Coordinates of C-alpha atoms in Angstrom, one line a residue:
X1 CA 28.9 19.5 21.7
X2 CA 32.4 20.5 20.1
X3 CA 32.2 22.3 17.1
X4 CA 35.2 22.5 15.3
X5 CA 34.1 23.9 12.1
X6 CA 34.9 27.3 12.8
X7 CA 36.5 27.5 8.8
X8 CA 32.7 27.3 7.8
X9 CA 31.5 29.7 10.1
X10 CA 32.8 30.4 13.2
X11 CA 30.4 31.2 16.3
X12 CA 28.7 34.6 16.8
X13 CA 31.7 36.4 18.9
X14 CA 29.8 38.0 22.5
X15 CA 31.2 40.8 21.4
X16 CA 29.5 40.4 18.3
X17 CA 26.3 40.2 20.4
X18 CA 26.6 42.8 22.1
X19 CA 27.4 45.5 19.3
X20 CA 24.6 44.1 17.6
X21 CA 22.1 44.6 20.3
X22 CA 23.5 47.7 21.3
X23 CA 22.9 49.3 17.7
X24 CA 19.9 48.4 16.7
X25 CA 18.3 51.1 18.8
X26 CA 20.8 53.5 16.9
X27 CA 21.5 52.3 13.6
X28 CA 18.2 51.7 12.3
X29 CA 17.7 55.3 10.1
X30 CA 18.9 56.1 7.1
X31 CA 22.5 57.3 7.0
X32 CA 21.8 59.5 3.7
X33 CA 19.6 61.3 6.0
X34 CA 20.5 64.9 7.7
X35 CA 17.6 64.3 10.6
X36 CA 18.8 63.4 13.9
X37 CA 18.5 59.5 13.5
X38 CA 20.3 59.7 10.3
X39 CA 23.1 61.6 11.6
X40 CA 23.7 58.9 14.5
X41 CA 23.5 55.8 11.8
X42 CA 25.9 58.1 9.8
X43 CA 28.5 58.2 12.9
X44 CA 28.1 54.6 13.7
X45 CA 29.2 53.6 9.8
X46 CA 31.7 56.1 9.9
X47 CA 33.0 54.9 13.1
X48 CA 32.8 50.9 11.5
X49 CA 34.3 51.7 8.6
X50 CA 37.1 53.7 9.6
X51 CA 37.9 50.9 12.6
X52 CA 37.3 48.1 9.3
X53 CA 40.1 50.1 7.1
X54 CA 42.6 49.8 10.2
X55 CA 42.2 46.1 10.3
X56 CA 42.7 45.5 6.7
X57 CA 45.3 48.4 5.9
X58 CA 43.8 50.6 3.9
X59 CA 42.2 53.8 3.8
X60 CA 38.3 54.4 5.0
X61 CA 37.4 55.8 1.7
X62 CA 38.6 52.6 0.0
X63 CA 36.4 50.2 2.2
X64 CA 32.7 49.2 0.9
X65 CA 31.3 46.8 3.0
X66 CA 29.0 44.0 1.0
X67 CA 26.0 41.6 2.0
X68 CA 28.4 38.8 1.8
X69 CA 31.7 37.5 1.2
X70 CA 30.7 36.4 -2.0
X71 CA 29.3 39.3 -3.1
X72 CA 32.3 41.3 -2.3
X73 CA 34.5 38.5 -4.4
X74 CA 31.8 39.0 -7.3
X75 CA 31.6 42.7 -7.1
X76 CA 35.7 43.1 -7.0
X77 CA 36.3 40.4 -9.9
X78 CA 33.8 42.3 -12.4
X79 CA 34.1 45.9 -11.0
X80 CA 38.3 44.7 -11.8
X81 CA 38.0 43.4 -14.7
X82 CA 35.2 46.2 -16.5
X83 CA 38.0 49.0 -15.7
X84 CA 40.6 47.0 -16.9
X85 CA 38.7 45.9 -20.6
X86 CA 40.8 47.5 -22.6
X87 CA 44.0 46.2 -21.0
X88 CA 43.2 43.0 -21.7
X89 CA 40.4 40.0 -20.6
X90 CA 42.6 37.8 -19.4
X91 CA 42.5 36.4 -15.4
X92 CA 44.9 34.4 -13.4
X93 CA 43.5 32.3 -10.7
X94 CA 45.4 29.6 -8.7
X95 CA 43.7 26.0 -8.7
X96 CA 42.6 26.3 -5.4
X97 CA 40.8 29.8 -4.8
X98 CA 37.4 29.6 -2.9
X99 CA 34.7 28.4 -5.5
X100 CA 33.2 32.3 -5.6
X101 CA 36.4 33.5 -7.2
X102 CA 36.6 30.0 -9.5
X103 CA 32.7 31.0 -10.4
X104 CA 33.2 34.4 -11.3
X105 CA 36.3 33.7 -13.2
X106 CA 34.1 31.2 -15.4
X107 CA 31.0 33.6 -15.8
X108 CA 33.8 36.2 -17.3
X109 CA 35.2 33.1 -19.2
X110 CA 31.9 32.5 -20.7
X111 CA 30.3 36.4 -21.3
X112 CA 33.2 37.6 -23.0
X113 CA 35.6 34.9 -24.3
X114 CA 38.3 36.2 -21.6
X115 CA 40.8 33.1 -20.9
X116 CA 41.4 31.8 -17.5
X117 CA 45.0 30.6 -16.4
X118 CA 44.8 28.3 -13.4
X119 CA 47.7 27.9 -11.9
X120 CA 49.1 24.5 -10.5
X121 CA 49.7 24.2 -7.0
X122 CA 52.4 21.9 -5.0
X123 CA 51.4 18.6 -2.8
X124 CA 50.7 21.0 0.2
X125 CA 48.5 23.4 -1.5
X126 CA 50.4 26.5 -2.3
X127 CA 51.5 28.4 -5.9
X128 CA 55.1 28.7 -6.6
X129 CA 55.3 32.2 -6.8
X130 CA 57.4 31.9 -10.4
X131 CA 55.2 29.9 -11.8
X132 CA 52.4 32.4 -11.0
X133 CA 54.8 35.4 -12.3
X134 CA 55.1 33.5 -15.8
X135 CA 51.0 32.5 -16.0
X136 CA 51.0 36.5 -16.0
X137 CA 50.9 38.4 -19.8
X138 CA 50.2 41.4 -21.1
X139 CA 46.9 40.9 -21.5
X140 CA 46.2 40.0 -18.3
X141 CA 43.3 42.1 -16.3
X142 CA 43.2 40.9 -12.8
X143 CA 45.1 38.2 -11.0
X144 CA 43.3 36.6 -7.7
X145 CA 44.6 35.2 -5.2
X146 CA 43.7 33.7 -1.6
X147 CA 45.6 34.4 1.6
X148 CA 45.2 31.3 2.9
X149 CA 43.1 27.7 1.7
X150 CA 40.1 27.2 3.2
X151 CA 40.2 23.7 3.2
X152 CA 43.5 22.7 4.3
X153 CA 45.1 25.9 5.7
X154 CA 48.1 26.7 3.2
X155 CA 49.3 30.1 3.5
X156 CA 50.2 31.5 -0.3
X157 CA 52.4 33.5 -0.9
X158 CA 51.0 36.6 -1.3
X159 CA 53.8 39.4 -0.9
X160 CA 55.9 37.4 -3.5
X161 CA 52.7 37.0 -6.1
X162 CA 51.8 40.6 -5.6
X163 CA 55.1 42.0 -6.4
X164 CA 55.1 40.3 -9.2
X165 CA 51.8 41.5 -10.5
X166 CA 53.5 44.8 -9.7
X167 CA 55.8 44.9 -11.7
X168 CA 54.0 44.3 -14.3
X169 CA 51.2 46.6 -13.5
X170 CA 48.0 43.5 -12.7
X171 CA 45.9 44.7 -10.3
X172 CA 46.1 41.1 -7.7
X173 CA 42.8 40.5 -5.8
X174 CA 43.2 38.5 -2.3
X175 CA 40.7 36.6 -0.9
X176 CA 41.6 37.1 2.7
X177 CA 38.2 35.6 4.2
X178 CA 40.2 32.9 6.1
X179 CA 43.2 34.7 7.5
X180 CA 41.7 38.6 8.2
X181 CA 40.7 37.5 11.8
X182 CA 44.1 36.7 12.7
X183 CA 45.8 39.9 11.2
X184 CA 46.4 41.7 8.1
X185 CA 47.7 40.9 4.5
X186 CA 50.7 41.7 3.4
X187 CA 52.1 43.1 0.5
X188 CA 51.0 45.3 -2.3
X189 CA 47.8 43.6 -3.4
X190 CA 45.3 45.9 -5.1
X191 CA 42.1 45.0 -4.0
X192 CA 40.9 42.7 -1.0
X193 CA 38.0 40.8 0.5
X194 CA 36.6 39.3 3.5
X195 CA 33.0 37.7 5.0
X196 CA 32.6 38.4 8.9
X197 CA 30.7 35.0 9.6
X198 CA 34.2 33.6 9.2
X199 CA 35.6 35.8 12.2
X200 CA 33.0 35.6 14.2
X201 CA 30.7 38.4 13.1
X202 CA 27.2 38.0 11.7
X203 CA 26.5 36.0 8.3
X204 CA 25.6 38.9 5.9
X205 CA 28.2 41.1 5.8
X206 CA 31.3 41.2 4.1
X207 CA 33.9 43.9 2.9
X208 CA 35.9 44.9 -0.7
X209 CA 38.7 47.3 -0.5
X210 CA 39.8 48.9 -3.7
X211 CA 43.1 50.2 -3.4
X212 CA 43.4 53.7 -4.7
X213 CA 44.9 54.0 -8.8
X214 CA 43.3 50.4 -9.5
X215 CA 41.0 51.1 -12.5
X216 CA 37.6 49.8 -11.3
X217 CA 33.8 50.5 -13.0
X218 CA 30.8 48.7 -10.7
X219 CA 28.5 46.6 -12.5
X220 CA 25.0 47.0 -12.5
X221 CA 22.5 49.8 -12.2
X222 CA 24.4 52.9 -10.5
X223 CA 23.4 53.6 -6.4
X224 CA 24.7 56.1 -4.6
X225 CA 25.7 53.9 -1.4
X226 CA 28.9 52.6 -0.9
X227 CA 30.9 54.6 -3.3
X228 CA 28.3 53.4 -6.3
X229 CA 30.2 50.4 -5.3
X230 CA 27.0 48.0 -3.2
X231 CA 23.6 49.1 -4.2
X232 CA 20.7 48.9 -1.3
X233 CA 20.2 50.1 2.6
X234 CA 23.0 49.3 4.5
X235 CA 22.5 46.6 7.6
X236 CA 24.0 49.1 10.1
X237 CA 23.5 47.0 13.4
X238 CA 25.2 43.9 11.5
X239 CA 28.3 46.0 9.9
X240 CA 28.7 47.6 13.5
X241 CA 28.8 43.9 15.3
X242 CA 30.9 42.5 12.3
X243 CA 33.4 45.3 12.6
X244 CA 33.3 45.0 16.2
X245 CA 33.8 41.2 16.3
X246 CA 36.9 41.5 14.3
X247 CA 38.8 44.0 16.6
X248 CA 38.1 41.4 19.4
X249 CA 39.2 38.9 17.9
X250 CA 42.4 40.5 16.4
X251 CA 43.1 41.6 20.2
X252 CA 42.7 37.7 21.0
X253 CA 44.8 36.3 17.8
X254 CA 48.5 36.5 19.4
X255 CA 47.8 34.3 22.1
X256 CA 45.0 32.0 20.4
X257 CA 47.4 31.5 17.4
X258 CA 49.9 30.3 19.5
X259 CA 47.5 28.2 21.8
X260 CA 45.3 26.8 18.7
X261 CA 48.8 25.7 17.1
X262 CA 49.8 23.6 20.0
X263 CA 46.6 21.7 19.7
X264 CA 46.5 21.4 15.7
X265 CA 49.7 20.2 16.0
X266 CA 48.7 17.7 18.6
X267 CA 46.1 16.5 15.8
X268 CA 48.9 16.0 12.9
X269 CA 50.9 14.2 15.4
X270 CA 48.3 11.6 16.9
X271 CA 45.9 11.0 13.8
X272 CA 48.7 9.1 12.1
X273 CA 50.0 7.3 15.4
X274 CA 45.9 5.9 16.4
X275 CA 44.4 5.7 12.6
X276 CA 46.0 3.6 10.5
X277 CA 46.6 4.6 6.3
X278 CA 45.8 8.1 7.1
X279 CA 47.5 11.2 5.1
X280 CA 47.7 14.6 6.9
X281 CA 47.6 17.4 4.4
X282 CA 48.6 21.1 4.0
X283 CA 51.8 22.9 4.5
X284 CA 52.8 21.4 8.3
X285 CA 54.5 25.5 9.0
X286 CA 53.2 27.9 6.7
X287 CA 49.2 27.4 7.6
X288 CA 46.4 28.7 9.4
X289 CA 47.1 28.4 12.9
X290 CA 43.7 26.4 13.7
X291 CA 42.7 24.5 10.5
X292 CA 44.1 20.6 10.2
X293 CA 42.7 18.6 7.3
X294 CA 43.5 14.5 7.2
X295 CA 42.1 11.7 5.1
X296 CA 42.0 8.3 5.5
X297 CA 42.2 5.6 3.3
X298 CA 38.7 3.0 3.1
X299 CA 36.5 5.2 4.7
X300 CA 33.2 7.0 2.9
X301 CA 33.6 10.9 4.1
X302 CA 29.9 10.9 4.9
X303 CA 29.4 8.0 7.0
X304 CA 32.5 9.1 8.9
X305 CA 31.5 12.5 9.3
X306 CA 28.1 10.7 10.4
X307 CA 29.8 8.7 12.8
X308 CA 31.2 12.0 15.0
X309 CA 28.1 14.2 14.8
X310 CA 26.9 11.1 16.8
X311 CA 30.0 11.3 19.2
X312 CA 28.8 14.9 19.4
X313 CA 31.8 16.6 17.3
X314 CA 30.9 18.8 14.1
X315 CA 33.6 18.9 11.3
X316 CA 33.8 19.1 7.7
X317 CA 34.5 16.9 4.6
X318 CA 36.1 17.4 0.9
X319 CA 35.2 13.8 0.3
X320 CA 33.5 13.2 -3.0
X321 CA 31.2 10.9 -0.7
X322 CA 30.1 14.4 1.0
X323 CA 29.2 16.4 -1.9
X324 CA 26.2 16.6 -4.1
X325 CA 28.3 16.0 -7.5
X326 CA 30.2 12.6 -6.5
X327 CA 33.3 14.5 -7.3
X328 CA 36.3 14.8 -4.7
X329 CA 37.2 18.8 -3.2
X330 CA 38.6 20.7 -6.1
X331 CA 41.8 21.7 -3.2
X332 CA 42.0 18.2 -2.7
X333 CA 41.9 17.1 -6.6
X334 CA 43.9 20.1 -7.7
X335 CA 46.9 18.8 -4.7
X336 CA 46.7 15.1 -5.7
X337 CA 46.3 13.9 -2.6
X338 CA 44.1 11.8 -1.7
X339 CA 40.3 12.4 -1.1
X340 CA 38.6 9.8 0.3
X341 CA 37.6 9.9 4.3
X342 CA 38.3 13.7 4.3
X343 CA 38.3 15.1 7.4
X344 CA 38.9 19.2 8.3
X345 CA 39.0 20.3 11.8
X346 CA 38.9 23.8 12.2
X347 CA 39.4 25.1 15.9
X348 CA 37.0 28.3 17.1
X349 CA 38.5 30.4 19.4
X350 CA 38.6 29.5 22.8
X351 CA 38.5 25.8 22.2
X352 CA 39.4 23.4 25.5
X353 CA 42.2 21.6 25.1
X354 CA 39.6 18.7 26.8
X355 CA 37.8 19.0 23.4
X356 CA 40.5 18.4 21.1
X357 CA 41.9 15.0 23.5
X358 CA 38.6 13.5 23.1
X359 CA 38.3 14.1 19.7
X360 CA 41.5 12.2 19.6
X361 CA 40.0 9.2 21.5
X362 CA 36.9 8.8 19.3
X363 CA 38.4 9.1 16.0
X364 CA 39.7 5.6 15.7
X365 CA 36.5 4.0 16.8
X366 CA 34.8 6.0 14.1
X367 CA 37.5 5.2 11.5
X368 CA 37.6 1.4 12.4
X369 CA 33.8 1.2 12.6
X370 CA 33.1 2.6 9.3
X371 CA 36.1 0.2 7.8
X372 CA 34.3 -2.6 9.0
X373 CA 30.6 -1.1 7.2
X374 CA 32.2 -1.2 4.3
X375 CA 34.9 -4.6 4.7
X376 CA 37.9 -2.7 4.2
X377 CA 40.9 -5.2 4.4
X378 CA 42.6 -5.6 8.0
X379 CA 45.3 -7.6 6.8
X380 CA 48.8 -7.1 5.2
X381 CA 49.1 -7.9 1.5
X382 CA 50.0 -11.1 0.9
X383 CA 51.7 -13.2 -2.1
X384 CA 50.3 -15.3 -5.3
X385 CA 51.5 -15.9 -8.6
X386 CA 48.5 -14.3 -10.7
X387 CA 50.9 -11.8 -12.9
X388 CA 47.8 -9.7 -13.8
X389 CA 44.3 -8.8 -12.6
X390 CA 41.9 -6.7 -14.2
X391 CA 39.1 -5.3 -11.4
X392 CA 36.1 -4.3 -12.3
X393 CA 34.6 -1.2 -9.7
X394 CA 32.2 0.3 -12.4
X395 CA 29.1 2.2 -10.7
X396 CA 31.2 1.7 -7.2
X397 CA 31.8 4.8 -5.4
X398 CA 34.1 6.2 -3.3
X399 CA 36.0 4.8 -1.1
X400 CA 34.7 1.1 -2.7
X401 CA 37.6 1.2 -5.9
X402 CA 40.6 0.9 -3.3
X403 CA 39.0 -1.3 -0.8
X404 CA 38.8 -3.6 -3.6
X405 CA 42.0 -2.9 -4.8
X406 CA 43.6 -3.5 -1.6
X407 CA 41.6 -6.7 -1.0
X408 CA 43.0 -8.5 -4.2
X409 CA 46.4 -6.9 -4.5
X410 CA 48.4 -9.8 -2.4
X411 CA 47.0 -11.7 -5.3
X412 CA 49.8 -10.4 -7.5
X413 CA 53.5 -11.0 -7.3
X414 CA 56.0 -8.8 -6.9
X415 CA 56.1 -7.0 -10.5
X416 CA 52.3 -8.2 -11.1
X417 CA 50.2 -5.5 -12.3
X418 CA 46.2 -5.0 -11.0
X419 CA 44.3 -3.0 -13.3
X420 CA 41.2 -1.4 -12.1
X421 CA 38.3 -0.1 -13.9
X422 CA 36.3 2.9 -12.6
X423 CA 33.8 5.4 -13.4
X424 CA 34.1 7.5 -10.0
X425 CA 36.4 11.1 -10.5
X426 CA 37.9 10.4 -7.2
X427 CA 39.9 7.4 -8.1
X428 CA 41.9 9.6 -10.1
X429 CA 42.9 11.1 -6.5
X430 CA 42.7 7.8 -4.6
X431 CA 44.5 5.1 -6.4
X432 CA 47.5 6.9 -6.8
X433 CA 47.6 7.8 -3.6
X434 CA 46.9 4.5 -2.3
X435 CA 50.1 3.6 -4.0
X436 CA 51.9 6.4 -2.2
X437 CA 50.7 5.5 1.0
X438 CA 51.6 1.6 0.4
X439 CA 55.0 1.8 -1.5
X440 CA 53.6 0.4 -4.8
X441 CA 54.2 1.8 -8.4
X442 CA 51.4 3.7 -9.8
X443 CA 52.1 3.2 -13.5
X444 CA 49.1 4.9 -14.5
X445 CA 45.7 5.2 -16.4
X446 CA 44.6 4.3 -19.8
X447 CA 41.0 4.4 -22.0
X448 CA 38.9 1.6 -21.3
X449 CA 35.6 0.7 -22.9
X450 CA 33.8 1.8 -19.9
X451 CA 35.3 4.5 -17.5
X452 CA 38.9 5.0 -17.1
X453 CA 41.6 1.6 -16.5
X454 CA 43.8 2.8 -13.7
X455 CA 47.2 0.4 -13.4
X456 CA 48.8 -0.6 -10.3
X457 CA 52.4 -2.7 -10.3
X458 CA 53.4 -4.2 -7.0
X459 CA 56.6 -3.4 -5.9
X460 CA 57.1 -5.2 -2.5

């Protein structure tokens, strides 16, 4: 069975295995202990965190590793933000950073009255790196920024944000879980972090670097492992196989980058060609070399996503239809583009080029059967003389407000206006890019009684 969700968590690397095995015979002890087992766990952290410093590029003694990715995000945003209080409590984020750093920037928000500056990002996903430089004041404690989008594969631009920040002397935190398997970060960011599960290591480990000069105080009760930085007994056997998984796979990335590539690119060309009314999001150069997000108009997320676990294919979603708050992806919201029938492929290492062409041969039976559920329209728009029609999707979920839309629309003329009605956050996302995708004038949305009156003018 294909899994090509790798962006989630990729497979346990065999290398990854094999450390692991190997050192839990050895890396059981304490390594605060001077006995004999202590001194061998001691020499096996030494020996992961020195090899874990070379892969980020930074010195051992800067390097804590963490229980999770998360933790490491949380950890670095408060440890950040306490050493920097009398500087200021103010925090830059971009709209799109993972939801750990978006949580922990709201938790500040909230305990201290610290304002948060999101900053806007373009149709593809990524900051402008001026408009980042002028979200930045003197105030400002820590900026944070990802490497590269988990959802949709964007490369920011880190080097540019982070001299910025430089130059003004902000401390800029990277969220690197997506990219540090395929090499290191560039640029003079201050403090970084990563989760191995996304790389190919274990779940339960992940790693902050704190650059040395950046003012940092821990949170919490004081320890006395990990540079008072992570409190508890480190997981030696899982921090060995993590660290060991991700010099694998940095020995594999060259090649795999340029082989994964081929076949994303494969995907962005043919989706559009076999599926009708799909958009293909994300920056087309400047991405991850295995991730390739699409969405496709008429089609609920889950049912779809339904549809290929039962041709045996795992992916992911940023449909509202997917998630447990009936509100779209905030990378897809924050991008405008549209959400419903979200799809993100997301190659592991090593995947068949076999796997990716029958992917491609049982998407548009999945897309056309899950139309048909739901009576999406299958005809061109046609031509009436009704000058206006208000539609009335109340309680209607996504992707129900733009099959309905698209079913009446030939009932307006050219310069006719369809005004639908809807309670559903996505069609904020979906109608305007329904009008996008169909070369009709999206003039905009207005208060309605009930929900929110989103107009549509027909154009051709």
């Amino acid at each position: 069975m294909p899994y090509f969700d790798a962006a989630s968590s990729a497979p346990l690397h065999p290398v990854a295995r094999q450390a692991l095995q190997a050192s839990l015979d050895e890396g059981w002890a304490d390594p605060a202990r001077l006995y004999r087992e202590g001194r061998r766990a001691v020499l096996l952290l030494d020996a992961a965190r020195e090899a874990a410093a070379e892969a980020v590029g930074c010195r051992p003694d800067e390097l804590v590793f963490t229980p999770s990715g998360t933790y490491a995000v949380h950890a670095g945003m408060s440890g950040a933000l306490a050493g920097r209080r009398r500087t200021g409590r103010h925090v830059v984020v971009s709209a799109v950073e993972h939801s750990s750093v978006l949580h922990a920037a709201a938790a500040h928000e909230a305990a201290t009255g610290g304002a948060v500056t999101e900053v806007p990002v373009d149709r593809y996903g990524a900051v402008s790196p001026d408009m980042y430089a002028r979200a930045l004041r003197e105030d400002t404690a820590l900026a944070c920024l990802q490497s590269a989008n988990h959802e949709v594969g964007t490369e920011q631009p880190v080097v540019a944000v982070a001299e910025a920040c430089r130059g003004i002397g902000v401390p800029l935190l990277v969220d690197a879980a997506q990219s540090l398997g395929w090499g290191p970060v560039e640029g003079a960011w201050s403090l970084l972090t990563a989760s191995a599960h996304k790389w190919g290591g274990p779940a339960g480990v992940g790693v902050l670097a704190v650059r040395k000069g950046v003012r940092f105080a821990p949170q919490g009760p004081a320890d006395e492992r990990e540079s008072g930085r992570v409190a508890g007994f480190q997981n030696i056997p899982a921090i060995v196989a993590a660290v060991a998984s991700l010099r694998a796979v940095r020995a594999e990335a060259a090649d795999e980058a340029v082989r994964l590539r081929a076949l994303v690119d494969r995907i962005r060309a043919r989706v559009p060609e076999l599926v009708p009314d799909v958009e293909v999001v994300g920056d087309p150069e400047r991405r991850l070399p295995h991730l390739v997000t699409f969405s496709c108009l008429y089609v609920d997320g889950e049912a779809l996503l339904h549809e290929l676990d039962r041709a045996d294919f795992s992916v992911s979603s940023g449909s509202s239809c997917t998630s447990s708050t009936l509100t779209p992806s905030h990378v897809l919201r924050a991008m405008g583009v549209l959400s419903e029938g979200n799809v993100r492929v997301s190659l592991p290492l090593g995947t068949p080029e076999a796997a990716v062409d029958r992917f491609l041969e049982v998407l548009p039976a999945a897309v056309s059967g899950v139309r048909e559920q739901l009576g999406a329209p299958v005809s061109a728009v046609g031509s009436a003389q009704t000058p206006a029609l208000v539609l009335d999707t109340l309680g209607l979920r996504c992707p129900i407000p733009v099959i309905e839309l698209a079913k009446v629309f030939g009932e307006v003329p050219v310069g006719g206006t369809v005004t639908v009605l809807s309670d559903d956050e996505a069609a904020r996302l979906d109608i305007p890019a329904w009008c996008e995708m169909r070369g009709q004038e999206y003039v905009g949305e207005q208060p309605a009684d009930h929900g929110v009156a989103y107009v549509v003018r027909r154009v051709s």
